[in-house]
mmCIF file of N, CA, C and O in Angstrom:
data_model
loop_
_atom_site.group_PDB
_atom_site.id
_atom_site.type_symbol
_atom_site.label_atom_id
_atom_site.label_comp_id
_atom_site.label_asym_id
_atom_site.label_seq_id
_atom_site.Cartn_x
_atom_site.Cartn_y
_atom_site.Cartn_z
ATOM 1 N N UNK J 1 361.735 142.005 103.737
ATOM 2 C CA UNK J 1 362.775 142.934 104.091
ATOM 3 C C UNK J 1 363.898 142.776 103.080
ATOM 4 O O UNK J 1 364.132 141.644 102.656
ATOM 5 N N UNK J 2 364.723 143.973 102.590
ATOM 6 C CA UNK J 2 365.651 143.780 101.379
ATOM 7 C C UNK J 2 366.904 144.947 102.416
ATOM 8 O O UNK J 2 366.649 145.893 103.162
ATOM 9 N N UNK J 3 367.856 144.503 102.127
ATOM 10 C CA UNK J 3 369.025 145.162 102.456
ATOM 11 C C UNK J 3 370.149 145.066 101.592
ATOM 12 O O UNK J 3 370.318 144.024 100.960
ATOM 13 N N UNK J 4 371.037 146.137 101.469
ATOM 14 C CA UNK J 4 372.046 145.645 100.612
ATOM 15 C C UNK J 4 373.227 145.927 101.487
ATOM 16 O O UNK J 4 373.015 146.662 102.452
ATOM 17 N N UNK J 5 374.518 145.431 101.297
ATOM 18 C CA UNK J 5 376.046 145.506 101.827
ATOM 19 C C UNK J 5 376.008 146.808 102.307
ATOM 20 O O UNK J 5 375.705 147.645 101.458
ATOM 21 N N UNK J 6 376.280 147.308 103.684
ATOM 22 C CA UNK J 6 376.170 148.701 103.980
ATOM 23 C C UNK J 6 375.102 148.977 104.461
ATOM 24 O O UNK J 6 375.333 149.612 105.490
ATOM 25 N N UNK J 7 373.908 148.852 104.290
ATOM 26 C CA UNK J 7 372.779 149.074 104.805
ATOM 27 C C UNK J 7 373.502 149.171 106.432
ATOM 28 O O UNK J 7 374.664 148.853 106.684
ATOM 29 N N UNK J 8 372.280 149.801 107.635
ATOM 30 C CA UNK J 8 372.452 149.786 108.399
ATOM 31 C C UNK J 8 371.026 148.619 109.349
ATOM 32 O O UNK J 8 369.940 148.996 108.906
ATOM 33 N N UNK J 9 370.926 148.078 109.838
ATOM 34 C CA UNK J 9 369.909 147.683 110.463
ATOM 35 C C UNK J 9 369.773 148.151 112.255
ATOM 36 O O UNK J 9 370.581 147.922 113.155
ATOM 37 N N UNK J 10 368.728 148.715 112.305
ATOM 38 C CA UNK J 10 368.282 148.794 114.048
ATOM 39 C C UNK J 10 367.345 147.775 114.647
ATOM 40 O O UNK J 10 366.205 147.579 114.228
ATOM 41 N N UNK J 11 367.893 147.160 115.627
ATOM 42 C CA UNK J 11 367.112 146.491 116.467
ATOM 43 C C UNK J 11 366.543 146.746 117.758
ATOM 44 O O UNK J 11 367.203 147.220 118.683
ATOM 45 N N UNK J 12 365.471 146.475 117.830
ATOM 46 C CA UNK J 12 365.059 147.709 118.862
ATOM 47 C C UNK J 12 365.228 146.923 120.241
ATOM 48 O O UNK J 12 364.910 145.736 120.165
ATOM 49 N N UNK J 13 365.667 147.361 121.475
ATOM 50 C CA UNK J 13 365.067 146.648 122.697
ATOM 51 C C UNK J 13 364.027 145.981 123.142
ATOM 52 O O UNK J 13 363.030 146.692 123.011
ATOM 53 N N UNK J 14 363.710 144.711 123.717
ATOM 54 C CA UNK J 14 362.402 144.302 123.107
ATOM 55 C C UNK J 14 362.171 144.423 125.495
ATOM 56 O O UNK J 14 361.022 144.459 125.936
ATOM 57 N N UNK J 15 363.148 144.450 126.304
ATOM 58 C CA UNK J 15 362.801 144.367 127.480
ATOM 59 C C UNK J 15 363.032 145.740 127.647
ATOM 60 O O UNK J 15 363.309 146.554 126.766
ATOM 61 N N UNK J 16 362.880 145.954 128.986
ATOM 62 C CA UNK J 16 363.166 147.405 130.055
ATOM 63 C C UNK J 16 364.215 147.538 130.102
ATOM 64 O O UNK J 16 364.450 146.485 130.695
ATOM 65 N N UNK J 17 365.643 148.200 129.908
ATOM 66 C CA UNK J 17 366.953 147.855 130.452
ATOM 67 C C UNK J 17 367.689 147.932 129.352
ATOM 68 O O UNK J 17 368.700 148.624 129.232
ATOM 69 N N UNK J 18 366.861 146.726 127.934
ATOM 70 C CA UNK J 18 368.059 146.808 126.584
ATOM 71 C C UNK J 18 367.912 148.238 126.184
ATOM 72 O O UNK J 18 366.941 148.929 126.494
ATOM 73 N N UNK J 19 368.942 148.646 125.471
ATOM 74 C CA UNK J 19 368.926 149.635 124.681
ATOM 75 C C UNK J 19 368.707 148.618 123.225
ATOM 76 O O UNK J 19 368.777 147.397 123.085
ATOM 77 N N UNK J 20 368.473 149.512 122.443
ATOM 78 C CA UNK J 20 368.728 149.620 120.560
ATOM 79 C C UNK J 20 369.645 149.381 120.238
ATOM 80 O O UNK J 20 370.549 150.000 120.799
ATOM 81 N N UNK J 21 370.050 148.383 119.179
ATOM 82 C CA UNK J 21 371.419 148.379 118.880
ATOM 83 C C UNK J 21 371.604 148.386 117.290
ATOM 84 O O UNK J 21 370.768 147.859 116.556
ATOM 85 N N UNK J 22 372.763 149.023 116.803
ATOM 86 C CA UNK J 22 372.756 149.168 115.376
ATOM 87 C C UNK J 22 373.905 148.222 114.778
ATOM 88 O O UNK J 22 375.008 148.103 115.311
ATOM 89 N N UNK J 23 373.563 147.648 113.756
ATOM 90 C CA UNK J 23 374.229 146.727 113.304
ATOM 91 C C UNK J 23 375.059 147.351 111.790
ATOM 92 O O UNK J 23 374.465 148.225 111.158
ATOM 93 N N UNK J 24 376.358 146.877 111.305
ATOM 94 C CA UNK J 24 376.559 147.584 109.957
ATOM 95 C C UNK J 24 376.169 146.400 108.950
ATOM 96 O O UNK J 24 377.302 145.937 108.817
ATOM 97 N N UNK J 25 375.270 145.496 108.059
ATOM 98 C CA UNK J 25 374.888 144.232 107.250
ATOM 99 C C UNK J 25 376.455 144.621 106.268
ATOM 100 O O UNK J 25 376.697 145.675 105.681
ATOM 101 N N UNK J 26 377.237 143.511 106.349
ATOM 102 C CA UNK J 26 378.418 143.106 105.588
ATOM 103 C C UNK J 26 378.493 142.205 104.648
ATOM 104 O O UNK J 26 379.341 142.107 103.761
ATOM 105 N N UNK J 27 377.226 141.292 104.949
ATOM 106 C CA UNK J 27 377.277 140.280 103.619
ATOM 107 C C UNK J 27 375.763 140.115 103.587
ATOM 108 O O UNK J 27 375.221 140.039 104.690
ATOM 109 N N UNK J 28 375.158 140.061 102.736
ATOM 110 C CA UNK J 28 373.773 139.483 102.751
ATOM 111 C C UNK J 28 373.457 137.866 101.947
ATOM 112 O O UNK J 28 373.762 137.741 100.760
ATOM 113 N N UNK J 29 373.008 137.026 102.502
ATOM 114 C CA UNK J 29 373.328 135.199 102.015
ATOM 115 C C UNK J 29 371.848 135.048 101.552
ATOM 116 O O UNK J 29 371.662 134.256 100.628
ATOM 117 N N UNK J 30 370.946 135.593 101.986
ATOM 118 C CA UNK J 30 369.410 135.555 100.895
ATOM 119 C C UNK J 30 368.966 135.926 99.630
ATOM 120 O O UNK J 30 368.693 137.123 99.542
ATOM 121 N N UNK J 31 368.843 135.394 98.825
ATOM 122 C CA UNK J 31 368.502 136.175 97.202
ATOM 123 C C UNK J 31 367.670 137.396 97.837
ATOM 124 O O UNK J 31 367.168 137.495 98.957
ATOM 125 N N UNK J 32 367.696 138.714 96.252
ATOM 126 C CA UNK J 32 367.647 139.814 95.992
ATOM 127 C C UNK J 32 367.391 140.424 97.465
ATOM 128 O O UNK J 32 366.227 140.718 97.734
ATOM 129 N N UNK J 33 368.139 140.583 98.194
ATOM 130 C CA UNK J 33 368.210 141.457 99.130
ATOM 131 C C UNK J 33 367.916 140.358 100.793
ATOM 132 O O UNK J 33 368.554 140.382 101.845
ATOM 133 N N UNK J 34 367.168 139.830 100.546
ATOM 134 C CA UNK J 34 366.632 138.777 101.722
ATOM 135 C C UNK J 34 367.709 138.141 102.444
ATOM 136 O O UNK J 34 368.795 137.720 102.046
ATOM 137 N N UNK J 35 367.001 138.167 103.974
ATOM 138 C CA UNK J 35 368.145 137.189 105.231
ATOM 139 C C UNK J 35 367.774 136.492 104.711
ATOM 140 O O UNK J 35 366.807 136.300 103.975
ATOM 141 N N UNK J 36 369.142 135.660 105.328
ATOM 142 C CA UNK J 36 369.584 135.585 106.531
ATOM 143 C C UNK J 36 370.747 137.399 106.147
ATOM 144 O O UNK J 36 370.755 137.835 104.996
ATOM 145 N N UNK J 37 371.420 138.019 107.091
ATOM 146 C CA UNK J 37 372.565 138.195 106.848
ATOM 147 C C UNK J 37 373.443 138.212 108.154
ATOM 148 O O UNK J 37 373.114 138.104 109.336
ATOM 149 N N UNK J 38 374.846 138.407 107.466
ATOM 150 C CA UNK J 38 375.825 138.548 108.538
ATOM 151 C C UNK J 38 375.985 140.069 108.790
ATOM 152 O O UNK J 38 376.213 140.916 107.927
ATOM 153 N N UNK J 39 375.814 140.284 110.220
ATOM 154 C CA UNK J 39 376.114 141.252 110.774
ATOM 155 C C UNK J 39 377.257 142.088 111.926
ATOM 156 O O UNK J 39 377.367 141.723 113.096
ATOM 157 N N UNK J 40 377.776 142.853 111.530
ATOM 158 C CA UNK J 40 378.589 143.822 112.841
ATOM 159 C C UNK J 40 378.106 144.826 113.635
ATOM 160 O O UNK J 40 377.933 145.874 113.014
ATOM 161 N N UNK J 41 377.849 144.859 114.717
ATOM 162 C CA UNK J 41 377.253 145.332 115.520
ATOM 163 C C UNK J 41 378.525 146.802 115.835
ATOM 164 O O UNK J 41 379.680 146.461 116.088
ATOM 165 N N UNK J 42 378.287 147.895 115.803
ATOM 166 C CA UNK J 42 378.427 149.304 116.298
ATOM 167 C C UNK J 42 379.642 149.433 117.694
ATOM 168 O O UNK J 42 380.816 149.726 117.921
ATOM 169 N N UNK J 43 378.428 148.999 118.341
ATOM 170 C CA UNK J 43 378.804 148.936 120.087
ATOM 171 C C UNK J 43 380.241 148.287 120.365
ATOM 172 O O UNK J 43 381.302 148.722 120.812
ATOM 173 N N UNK J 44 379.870 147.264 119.978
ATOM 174 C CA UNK J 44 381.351 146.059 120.414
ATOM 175 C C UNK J 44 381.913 145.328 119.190
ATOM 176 O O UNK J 44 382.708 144.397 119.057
ATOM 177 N N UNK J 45 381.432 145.849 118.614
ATOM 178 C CA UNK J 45 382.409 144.566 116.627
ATOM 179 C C UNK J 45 381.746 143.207 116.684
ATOM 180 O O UNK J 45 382.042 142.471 115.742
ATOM 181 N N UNK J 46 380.990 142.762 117.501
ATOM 182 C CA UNK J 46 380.336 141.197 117.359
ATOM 183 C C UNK J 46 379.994 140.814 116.236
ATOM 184 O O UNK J 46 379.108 141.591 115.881
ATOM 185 N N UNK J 47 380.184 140.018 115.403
ATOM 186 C CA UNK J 47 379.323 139.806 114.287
ATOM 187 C C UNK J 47 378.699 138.437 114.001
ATOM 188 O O UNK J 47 379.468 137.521 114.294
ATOM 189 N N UNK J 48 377.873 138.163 113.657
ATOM 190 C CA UNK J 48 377.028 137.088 113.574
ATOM 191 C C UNK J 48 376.320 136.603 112.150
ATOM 192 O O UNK J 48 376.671 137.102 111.081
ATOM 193 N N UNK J 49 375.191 135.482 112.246
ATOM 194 C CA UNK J 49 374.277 135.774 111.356
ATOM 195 C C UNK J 49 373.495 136.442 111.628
ATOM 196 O O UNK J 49 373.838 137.036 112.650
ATOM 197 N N UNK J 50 371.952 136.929 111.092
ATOM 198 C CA UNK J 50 371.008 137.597 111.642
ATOM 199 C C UNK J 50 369.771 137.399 110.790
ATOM 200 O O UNK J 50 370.021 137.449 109.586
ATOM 201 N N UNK J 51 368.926 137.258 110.999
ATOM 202 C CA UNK J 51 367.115 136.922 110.568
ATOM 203 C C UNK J 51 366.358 137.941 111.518
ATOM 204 O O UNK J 51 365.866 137.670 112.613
ATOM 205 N N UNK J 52 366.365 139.172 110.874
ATOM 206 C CA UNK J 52 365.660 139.856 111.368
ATOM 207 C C UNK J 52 363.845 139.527 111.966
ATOM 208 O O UNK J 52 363.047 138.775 111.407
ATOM 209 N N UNK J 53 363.630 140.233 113.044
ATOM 210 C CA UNK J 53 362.244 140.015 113.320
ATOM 211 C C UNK J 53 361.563 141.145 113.163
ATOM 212 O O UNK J 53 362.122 142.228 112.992
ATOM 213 N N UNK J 54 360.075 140.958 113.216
ATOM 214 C CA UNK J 54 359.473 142.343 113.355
ATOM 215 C C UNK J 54 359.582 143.501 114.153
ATOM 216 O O UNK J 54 358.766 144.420 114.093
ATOM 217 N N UNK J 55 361.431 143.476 115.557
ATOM 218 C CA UNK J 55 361.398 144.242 116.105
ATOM 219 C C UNK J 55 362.679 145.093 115.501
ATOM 220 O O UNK J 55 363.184 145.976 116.195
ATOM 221 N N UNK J 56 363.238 144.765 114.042
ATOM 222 C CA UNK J 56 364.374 145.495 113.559
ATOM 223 C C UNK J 56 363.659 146.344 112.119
ATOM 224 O O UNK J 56 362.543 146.098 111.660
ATOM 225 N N UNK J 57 364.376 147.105 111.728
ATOM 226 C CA UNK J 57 364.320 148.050 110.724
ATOM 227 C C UNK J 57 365.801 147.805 109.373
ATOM 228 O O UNK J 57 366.904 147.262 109.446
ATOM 229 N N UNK J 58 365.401 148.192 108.775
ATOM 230 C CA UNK J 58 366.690 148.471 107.874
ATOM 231 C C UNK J 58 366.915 150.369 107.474
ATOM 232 O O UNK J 58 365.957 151.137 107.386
ATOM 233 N N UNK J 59 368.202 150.737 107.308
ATOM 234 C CA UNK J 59 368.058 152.052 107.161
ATOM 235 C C UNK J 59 369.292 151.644 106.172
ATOM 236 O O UNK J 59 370.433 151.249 106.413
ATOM 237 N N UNK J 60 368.492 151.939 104.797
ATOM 238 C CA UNK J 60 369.482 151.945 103.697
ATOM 239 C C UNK J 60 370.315 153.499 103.732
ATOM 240 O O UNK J 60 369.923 154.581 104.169
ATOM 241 N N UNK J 61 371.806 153.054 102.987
ATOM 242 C CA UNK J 61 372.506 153.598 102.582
ATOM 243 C C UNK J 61 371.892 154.806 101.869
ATOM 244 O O UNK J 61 371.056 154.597 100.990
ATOM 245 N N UNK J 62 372.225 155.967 102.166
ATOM 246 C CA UNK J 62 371.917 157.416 101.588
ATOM 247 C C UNK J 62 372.805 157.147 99.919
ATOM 248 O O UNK J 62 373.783 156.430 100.129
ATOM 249 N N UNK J 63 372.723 157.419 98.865
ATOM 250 C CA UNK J 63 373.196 157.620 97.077
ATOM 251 C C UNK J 63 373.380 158.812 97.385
ATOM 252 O O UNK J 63 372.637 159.776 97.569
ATOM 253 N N UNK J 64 375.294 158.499 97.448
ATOM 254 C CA UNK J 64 375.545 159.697 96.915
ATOM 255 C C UNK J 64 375.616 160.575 95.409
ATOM 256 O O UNK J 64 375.076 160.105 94.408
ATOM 257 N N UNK J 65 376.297 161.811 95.377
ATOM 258 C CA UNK J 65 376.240 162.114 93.977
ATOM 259 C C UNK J 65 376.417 161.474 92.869
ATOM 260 O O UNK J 65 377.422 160.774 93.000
ATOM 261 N N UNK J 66 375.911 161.342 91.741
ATOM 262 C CA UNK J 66 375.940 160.244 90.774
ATOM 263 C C UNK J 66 375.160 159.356 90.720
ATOM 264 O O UNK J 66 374.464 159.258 89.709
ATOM 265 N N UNK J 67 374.997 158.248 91.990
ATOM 266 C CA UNK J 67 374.643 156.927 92.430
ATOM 267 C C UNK J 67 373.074 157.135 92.778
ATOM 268 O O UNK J 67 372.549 158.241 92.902
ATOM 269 N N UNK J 68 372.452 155.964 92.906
ATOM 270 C CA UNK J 68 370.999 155.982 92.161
ATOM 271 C C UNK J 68 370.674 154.994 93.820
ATOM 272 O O UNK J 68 369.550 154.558 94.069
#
C-alpha cells in the first residue's frame, strides 16, 4: 500500500453497527509511500498512528491542473 500526505484512506466496518470511516493521512513514517502513518479521522479530528489492514483502501489525491 503507498499513500502520500493528503491521500484519503477508508476503513471499512468490519462488525454490524460500525459504519466506514474516512481518515485525512497527514504524515506518512514508512519509506516510499509505506505505513505506518499518522492519521485524522473526518468524523471527530482523532488522530493516531495507523497500519492499515486488508479492510482499508487508500483514495489518492485527484492532480490538479498542471500536477502529474
Amino acid at each position: 500500500m503507498e499513500a502520500t500526505v493528503g491521500d484519503k484512506l477508508l476503513v471499512h466496518g468490519r462488525v454490524v453497527g460500525i459504519h466506514d470511516r474516512v481518515a485525512e493521512i497527514i504524515e506518512v513514517l514508512g519509506d516510499n509511500g509505506e505505513p505506518p502513518y499518522r492519521v485524522r479521522y473526518e468524523d471527530d479530528g482523532h488522530e493516531c498512528l495507523f497500519s492499515p489492514g486488508p479492510d482499508s483502501v487508500v483514495r489518492h489525491l485527484a492532480a490538479g491542473p498542471g500536477q502529474r
